[in-house]
Short mmCIF file of C-alpha atoms and ligand atoms in Angstrom, two decimals:
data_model
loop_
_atom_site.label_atom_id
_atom_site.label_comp_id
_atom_site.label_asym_id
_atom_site.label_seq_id
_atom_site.Cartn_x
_atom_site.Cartn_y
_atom_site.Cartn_z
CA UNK A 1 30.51 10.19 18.47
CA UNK A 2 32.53 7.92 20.59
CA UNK A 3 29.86 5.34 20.63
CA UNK A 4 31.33 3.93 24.32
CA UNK A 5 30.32 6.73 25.92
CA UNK A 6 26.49 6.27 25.29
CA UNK A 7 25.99 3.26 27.26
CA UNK A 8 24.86 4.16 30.60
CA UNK A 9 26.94 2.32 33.69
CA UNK A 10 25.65 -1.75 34.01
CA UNK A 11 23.60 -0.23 37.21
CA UNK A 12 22.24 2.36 35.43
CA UNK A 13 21.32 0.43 32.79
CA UNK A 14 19.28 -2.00 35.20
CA UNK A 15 17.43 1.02 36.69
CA UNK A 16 16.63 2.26 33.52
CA UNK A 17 15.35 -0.59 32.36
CA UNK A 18 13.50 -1.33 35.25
CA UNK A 19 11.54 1.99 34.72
CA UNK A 20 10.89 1.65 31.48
CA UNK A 21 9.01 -1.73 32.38
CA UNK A 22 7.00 0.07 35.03
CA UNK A 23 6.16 3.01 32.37
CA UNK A 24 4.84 0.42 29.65
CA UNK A 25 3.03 -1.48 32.45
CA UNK A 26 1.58 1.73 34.06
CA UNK A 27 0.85 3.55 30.30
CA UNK A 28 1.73 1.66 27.55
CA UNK A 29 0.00 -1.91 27.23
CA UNK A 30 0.88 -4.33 30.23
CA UNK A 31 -0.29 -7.43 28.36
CA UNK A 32 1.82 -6.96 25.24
CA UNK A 33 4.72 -5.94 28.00
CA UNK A 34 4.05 -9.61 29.44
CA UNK A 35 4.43 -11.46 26.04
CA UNK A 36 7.76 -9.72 25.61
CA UNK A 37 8.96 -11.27 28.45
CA UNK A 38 8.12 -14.29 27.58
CA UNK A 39 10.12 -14.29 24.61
CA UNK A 40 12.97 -12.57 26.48
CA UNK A 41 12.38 -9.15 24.49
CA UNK A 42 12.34 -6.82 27.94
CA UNK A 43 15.43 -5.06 27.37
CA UNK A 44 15.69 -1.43 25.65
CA UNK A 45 16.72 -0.93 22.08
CA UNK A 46 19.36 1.48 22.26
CA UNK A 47 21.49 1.66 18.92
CA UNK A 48 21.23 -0.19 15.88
CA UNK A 49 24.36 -0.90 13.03
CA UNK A 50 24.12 -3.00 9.97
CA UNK A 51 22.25 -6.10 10.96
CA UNK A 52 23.26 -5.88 14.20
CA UNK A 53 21.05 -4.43 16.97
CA UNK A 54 22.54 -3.41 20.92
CA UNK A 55 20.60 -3.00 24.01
CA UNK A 56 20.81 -0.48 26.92
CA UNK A 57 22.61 -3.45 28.95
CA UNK A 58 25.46 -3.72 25.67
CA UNK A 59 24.20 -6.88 24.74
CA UNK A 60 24.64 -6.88 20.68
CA UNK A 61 21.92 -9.31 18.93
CA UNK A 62 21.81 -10.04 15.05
CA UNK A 63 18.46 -8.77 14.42
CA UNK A 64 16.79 -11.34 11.82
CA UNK A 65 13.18 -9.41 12.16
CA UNK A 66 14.11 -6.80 10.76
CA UNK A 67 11.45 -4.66 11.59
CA UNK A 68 9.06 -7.16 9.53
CA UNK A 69 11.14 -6.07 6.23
CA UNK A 70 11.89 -2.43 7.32
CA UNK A 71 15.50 -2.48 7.93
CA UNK A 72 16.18 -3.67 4.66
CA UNK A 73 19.34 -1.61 4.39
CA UNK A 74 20.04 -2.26 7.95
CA UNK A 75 19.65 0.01 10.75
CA UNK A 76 20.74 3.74 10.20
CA UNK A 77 22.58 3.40 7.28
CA UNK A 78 25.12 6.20 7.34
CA UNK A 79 23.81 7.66 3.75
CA UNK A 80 20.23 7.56 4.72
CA UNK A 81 20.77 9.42 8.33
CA UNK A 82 23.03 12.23 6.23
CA UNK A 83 20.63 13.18 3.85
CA UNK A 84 17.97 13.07 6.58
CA UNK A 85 20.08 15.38 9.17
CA UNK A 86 20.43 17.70 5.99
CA UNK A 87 17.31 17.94 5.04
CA UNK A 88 15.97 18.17 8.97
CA UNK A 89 18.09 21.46 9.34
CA UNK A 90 16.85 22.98 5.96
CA UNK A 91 12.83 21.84 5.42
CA UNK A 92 11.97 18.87 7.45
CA UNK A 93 8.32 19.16 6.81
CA UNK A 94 5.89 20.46 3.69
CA UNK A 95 4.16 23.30 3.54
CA UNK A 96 1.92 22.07 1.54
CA UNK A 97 1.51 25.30 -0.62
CA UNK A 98 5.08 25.52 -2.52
CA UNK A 99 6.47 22.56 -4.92
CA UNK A 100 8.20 19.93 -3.07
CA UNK A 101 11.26 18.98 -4.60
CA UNK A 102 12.21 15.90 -3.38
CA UNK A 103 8.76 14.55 -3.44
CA UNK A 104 8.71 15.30 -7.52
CA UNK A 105 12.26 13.02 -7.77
CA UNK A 106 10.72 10.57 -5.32
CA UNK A 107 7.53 9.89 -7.53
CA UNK A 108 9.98 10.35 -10.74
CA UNK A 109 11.96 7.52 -9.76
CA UNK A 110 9.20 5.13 -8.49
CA UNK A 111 8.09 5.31 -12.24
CA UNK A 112 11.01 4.52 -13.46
CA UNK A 113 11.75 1.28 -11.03
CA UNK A 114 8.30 -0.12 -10.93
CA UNK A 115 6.75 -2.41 -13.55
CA UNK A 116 4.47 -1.85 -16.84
CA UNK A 117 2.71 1.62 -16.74
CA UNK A 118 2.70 2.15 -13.56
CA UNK A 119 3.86 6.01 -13.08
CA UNK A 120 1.70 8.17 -10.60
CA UNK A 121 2.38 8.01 -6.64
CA UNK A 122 0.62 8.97 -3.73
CA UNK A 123 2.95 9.54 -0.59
CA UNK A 124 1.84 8.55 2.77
CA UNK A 125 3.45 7.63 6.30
CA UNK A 126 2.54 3.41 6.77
CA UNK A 127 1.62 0.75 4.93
CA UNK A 128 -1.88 0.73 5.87
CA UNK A 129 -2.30 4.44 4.52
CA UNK A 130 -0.93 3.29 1.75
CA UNK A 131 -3.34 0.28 1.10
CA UNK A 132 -6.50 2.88 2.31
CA UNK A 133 -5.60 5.11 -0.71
CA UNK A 134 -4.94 2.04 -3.41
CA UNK A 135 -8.99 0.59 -2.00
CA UNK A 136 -10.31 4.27 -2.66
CA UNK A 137 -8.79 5.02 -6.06
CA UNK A 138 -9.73 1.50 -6.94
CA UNK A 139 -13.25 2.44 -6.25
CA UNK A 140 -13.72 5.72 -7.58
CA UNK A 141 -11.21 4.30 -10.76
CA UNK A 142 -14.25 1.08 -11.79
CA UNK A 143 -17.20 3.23 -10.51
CA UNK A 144 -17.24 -0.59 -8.63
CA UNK A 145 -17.91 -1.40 -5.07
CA UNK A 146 -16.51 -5.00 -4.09
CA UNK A 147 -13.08 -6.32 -3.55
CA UNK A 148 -11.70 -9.52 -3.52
CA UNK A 149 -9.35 -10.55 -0.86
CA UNK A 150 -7.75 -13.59 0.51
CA UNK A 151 -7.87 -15.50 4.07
CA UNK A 152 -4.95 -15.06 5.93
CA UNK A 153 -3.79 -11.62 4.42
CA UNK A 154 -2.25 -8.83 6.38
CA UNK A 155 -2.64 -5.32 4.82
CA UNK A 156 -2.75 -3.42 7.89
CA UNK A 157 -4.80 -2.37 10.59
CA UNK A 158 -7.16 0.86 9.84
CA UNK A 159 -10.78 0.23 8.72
CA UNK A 160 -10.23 -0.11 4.85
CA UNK A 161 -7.28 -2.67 5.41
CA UNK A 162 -8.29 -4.27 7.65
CA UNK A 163 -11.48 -5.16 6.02
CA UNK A 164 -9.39 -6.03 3.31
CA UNK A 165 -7.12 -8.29 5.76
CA UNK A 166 -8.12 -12.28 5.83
CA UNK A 167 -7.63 -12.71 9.72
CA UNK A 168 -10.77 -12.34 12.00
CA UNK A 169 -9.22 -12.41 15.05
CA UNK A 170 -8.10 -8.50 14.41
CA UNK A 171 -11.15 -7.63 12.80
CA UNK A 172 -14.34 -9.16 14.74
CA UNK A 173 -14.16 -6.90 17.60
CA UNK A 174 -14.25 -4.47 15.08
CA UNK A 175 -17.35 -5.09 13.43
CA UNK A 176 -18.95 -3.97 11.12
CA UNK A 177 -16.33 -3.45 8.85
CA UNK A 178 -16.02 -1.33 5.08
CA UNK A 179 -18.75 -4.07 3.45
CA UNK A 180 -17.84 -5.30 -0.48
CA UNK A 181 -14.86 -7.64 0.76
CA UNK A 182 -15.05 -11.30 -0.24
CA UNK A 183 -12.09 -13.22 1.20
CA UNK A 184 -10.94 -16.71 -0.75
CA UNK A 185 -8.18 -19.17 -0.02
CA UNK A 186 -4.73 -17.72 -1.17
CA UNK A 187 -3.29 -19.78 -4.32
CA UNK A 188 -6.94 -20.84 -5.60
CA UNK A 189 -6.58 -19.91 -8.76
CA UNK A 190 -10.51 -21.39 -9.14
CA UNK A 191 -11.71 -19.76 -6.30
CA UNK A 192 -10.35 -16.15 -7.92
CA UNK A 193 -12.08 -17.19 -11.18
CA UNK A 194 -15.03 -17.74 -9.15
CA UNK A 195 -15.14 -15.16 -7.06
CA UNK A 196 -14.24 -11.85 -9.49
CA UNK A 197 -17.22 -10.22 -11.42
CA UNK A 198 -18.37 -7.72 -13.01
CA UNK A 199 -18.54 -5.58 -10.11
CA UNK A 200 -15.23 -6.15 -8.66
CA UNK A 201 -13.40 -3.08 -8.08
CA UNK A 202 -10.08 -4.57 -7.21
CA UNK A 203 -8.66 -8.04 -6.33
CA UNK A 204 -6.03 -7.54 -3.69
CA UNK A 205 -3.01 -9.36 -3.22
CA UNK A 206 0.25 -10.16 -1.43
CA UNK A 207 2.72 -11.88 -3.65
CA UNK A 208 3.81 -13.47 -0.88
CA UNK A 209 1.90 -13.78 2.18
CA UNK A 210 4.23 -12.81 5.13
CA UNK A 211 1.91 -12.15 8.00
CA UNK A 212 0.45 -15.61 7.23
CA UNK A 213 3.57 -17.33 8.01
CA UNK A 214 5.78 -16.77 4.08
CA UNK A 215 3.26 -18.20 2.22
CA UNK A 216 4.47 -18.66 -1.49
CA UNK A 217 1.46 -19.07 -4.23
CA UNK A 218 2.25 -21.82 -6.60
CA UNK A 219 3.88 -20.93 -10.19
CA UNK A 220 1.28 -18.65 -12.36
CA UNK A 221 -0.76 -17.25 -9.41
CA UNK A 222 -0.40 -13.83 -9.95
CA UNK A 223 -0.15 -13.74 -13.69
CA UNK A 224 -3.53 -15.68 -13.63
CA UNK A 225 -4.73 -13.34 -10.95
CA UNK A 226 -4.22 -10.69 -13.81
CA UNK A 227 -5.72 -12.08 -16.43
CA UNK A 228 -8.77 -12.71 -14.57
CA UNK A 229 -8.85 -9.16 -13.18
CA UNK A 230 -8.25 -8.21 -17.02
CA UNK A 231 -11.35 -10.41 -18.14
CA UNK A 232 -13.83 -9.13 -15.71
CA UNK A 233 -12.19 -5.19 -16.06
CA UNK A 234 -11.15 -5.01 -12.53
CA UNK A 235 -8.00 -3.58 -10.68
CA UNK A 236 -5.27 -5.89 -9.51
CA UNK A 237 -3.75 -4.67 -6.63
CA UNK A 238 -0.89 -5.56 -5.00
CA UNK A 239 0.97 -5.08 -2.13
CA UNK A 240 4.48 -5.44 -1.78
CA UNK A 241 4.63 -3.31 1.60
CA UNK A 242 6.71 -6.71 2.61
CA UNK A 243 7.81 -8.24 -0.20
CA UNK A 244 8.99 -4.71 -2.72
CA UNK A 245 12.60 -3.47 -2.80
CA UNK A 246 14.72 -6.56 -2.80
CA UNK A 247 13.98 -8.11 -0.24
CA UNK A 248 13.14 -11.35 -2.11
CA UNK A 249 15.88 -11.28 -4.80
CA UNK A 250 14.09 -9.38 -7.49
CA UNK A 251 13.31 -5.06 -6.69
CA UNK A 252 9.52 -6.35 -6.52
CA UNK A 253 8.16 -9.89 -5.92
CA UNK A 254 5.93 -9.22 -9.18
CA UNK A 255 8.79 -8.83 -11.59
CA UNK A 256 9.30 -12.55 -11.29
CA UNK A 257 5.97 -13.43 -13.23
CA UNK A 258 6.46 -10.51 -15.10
CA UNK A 259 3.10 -9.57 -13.98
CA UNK A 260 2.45 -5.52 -13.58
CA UNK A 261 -0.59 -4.43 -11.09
CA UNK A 262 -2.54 -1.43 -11.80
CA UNK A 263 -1.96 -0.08 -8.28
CA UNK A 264 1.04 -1.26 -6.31
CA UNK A 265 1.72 -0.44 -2.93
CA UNK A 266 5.02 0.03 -1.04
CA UNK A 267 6.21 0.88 2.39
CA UNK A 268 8.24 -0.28 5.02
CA UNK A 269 12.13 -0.57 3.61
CA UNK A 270 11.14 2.60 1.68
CA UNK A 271 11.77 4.69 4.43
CA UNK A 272 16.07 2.84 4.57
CA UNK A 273 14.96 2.03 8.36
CA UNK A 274 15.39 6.04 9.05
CA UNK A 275 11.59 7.81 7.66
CA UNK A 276 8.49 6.11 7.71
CA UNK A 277 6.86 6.68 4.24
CA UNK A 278 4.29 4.44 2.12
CA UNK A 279 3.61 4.79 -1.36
CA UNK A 280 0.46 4.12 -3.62
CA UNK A 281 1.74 3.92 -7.16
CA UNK A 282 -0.66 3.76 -10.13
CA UNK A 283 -1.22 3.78 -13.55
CA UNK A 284 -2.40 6.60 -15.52
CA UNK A 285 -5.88 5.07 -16.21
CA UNK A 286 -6.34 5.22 -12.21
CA UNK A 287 -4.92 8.68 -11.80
CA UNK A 288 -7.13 10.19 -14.29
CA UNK A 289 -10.68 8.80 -12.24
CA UNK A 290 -9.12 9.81 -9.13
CA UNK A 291 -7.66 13.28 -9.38
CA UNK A 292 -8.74 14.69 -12.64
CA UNK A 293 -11.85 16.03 -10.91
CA UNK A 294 -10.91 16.87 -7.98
CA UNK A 295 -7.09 17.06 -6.80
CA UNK A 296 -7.66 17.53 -3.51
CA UNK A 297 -9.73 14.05 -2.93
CA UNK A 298 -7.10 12.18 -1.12
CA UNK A 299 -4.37 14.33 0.66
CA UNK A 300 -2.19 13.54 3.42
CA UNK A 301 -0.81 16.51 6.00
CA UNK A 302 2.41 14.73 6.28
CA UNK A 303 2.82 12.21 3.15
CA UNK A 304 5.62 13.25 0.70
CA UNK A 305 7.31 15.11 2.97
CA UNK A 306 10.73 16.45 2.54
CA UNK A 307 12.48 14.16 5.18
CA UNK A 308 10.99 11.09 4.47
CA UNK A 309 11.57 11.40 0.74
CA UNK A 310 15.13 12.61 0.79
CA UNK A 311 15.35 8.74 2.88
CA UNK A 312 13.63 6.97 0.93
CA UNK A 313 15.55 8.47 -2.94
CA UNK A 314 18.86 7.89 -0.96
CA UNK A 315 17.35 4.70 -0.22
CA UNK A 316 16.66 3.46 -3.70
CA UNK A 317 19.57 4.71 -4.78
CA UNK A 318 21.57 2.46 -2.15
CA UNK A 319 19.76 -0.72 -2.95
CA UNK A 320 20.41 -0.15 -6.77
CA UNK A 321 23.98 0.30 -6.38
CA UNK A 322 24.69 -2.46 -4.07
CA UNK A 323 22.20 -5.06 -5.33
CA UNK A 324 20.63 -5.45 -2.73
CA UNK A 325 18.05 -7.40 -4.45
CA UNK A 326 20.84 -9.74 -6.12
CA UNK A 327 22.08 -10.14 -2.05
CA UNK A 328 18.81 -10.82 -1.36
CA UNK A 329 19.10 -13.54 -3.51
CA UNK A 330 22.10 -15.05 -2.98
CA UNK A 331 22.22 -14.62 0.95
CA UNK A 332 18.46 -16.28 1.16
CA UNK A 333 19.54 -19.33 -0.83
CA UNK A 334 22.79 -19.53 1.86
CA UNK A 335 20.11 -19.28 5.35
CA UNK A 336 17.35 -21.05 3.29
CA UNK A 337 19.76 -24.24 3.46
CA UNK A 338 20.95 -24.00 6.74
CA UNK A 339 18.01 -23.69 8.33
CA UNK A 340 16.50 -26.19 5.90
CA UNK A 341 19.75 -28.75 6.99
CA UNK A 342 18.31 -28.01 11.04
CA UNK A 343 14.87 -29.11 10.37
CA UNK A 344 15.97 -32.33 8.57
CA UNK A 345 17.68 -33.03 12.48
CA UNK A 346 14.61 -31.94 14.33
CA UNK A 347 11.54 -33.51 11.88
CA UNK A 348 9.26 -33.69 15.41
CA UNK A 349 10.15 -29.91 16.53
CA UNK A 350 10.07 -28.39 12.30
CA UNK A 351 7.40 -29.52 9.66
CA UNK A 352 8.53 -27.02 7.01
CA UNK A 353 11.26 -24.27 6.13
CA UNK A 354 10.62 -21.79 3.12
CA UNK A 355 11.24 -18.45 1.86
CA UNK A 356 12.40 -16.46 -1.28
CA UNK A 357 15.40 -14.27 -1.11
CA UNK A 358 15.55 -12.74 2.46
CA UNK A 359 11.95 -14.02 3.50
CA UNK A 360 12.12 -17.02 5.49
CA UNK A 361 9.80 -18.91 7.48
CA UNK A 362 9.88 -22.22 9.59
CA UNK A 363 7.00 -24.02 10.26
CA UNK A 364 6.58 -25.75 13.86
CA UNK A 365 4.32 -28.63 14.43
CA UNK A 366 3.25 -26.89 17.71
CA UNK A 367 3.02 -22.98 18.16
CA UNK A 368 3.87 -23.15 21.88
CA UNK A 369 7.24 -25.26 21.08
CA UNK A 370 8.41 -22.13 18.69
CA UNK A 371 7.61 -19.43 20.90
CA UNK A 372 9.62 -21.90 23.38
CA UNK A 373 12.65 -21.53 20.32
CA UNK A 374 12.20 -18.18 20.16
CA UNK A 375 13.11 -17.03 23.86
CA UNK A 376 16.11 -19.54 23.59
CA UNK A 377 17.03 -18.00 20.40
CA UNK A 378 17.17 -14.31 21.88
CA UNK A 379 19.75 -15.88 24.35
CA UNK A 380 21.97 -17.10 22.04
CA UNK A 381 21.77 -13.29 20.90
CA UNK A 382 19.67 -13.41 17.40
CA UNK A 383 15.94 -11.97 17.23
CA UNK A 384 13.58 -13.81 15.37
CA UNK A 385 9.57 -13.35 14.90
CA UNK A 386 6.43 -15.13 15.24
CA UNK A 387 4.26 -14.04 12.32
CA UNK A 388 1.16 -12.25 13.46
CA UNK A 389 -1.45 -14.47 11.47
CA UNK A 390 0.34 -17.35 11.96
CA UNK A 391 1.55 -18.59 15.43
CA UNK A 392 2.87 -21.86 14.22
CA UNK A 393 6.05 -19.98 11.99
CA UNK A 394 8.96 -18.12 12.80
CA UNK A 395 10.31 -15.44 10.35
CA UNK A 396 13.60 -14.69 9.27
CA UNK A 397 13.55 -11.60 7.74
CA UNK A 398 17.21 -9.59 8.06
CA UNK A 399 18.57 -6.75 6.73
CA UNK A 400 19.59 -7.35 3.31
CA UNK A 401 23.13 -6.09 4.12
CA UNK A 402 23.50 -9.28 6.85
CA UNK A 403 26.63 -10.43 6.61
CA UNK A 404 27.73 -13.71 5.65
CA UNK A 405 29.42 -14.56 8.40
CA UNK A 406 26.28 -13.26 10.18
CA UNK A 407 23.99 -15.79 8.53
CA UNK A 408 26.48 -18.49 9.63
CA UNK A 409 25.95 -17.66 13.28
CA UNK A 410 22.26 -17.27 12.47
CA UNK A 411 22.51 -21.26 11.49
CA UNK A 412 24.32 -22.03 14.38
CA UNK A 413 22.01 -19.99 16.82
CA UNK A 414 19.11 -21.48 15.46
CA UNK A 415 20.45 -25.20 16.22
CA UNK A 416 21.57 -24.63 19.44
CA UNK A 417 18.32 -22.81 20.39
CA UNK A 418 16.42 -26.18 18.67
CA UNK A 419 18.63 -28.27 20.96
CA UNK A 420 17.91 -26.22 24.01
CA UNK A 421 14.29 -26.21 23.50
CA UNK A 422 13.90 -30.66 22.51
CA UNK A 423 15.99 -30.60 25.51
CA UNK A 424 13.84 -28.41 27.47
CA UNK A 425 10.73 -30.29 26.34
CA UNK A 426 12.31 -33.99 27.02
CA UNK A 427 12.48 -32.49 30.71
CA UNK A 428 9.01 -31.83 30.35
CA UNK A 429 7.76 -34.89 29.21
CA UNK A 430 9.70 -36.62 32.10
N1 PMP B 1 0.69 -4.80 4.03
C1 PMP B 1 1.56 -5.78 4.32
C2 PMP B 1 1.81 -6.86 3.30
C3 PMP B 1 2.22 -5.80 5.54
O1 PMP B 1 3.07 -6.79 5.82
C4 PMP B 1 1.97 -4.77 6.47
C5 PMP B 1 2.66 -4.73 7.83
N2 PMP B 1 3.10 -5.90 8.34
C6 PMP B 1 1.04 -3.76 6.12
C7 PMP B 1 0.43 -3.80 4.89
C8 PMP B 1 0.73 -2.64 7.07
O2 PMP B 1 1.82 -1.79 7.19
P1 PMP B 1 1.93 -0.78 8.43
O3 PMP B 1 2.11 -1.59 9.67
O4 PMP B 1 3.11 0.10 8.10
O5 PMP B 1 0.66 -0.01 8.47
#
């Protein structure tokens, strides 16, 4: 496709965009169209490549969200969309009543890639679903009510993760909630020892927070995590719907404790940035309580089907063979220092930069200044996030197929956006 030929004239582009303000104003959500003006986000996705993403206007942006870890093998990868475009003309969708081919080598090969016994999947469309069905097998698995949870956790928004999700501000208007969720600080190993029983179903985790704003648990968290679960007989779950499939320099955050859960959960870069799909893997032990009885006790009309799992084995598949995770590693360490060298020159604007592998926060002393740095960072043509628990930190998380010399311009984006935005403030101070 001659790709210059599918960017409308610079008029047209203006109208077009103009319209499609209106439409979200008129029938999509006028506030949240407001806040993306703010940060200078009005403009119209139109084609993605690699790390880079291009609006209707032209205007080419490295694209350092990353779809909160989605676009892990950057946006449509040509292998993903050709197995996808196959499989659309053949079966897109399950019937539900034959075998499903693809689904079989999907749930084949998350055995073989995920840690300890883990060997069973259940295949949904979001990382949510995927958390609701990991909370309901760990219930029916212990015969046990009660969960354990921790503040500032993001497992999605439906009534079973959110309940399970440490941030009130998405969950009081809500109320009343699933009951049998205890929330504790994240990293207290005490407070876990305290807080898991003998009626704990499941203690559920992120490795790393990234909703929160990249919060890393200190050395022997999760290992102790599983011991106590082990102690008390209860399910350690954890979700790696951010953090699984490279993205921070290991396949799964968990493999670098060596620490297996009982029920993991995956979704987001699953899908290669083409098929939503989220996946509830679990151990045999869990498998048996849930479905021996009764197969039919969790279904999905559209999880496992053909399209997203033809994605999401192509997708595996790619990260393998390119080391993605390895990347992940390397690249991280590269940004991790640059942007670590820019808060060392701006200690009033940055109180903190951390990450592992290819997810990175920075810490502002005051929220407002950083969605200030934001906006000027869109302008020097790299998109950035606020994290949605945590106003105060920005998050880097790119594809993991960023270039280097990408990451450089990252660096020197960042700076200049930091020096527009002291600058800005100095003004404001008078
Ligand atoms: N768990 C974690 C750790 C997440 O980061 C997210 C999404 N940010 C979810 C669950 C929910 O995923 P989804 O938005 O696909 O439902």
């Amino acid at each position: 496709m001659d790709l210059k030929h599918d960017f409308p004239a610079a008029h047209d582009a203006e109208r077009i965009t103009q319209e499609t303000i209106e439409k979200y104003a008129r029938y999509v959500n006028p506030t949240a169209l407001n806040l993306l003006k703010l940060a200078g986000f009005d403009k119209i996705e139109w084609r993605g490549c690699g790390a880079t993403i291009t609006d209707l206007q032209g205007t080419e942006y490295i694209d350092c969200l990353g779809g909160y870890g989605v676009f892990s093998l950057g946006h449509a990868h040509p292998e993903v969309v050709a197995v996808v475009q196959e499989q659309a003309a053949k079966l897109p969708l399950s019937t539900k009543t034959f075998l499903n081919k693809p689904l079989a080598d999907l749930c084949e090969r998350l055995a073989q890639i995920t840690p300890g016994d883990l060997q069973y999947s259940f295949l949904s469309n979001s990382g949510t679903e995927a958390v609701e069905a990991a909370l309901k097998f760990a219930r029916i698995a212990t015969g046990r009510a009660n969960f354990v949870s921790t503040t500032g956790s993001y497992h999605g928004k439906t009534f079973g993760a959110l309940s399970a999700s440490g941030r009130d501000v998405y969950k009081t208007p809500f109320a009343p909630l699933v009951p049998g969720f205890a929330h504790i600080p994240f990293g207290d190993v005490e407070a876990l020892a305290g807080a898991v029983n003998g009626d704990t179903a499941a203690v559920i985790l992120e490795p790393i927070q990234g909703e929160n704003g990249i919060r890393i648990p200190p050395r022997g968290y999760i290992s102790t995590a599983r011991e106590i679960c082990d102690a008390h007989g209860a399910l350690l779950i954890l979700d790696e719907v951010q953090t699984g499939l490279g993205r921070t320099g290991r396949m799964f955050a968990c493999d670098y404790c060596g620490v297996a859960p009982d029920i993991l959960v995956l979704a987001k870069a699953l899908g290669g940035g083409v098929v939503p799909i989220g996946a509830t893997v679990g151990t045999p032990t869990v498998w048996e309580k849930v479905f021996k009885t009764n197969p039919f006790l969790h279904t999905s009309t559209f999880g496992g089907n053909e399209l997203a799992c033809v994605a999401a084995l192509k997708t595996l598949e790619i990260i393998e063979r390119d080391n993605l995770a390895g990347e992940s590693a390397r690249k991280g360490a590269r940004l991790l220092a640059g942007l670590r060298a820019v808060q060392e020159r701006y200690p009033n604007l940055l109180t903190d930069t951390r990450g592992v592998g290819l997810m990175i926060g920075v810490e502002f002393a005051d929220p407002d200044v950083g969605k200030l740095a934001i906006g000027a960072l869109v302008h020097h043509g790299v998109v950035a996030a606020y994290t949605l628990n945590n106003a105060k930190v920005m998050r880097f998380e790119p594809p993991l197929v960023i270039t280097d010399a990408q990451i450089e311009t990252v660096i020197t984006a960042f700076e200049a956006a930091l020096n527009e935005t002291a600058e800005l403030l100095a003004d404001l101070m008078g």
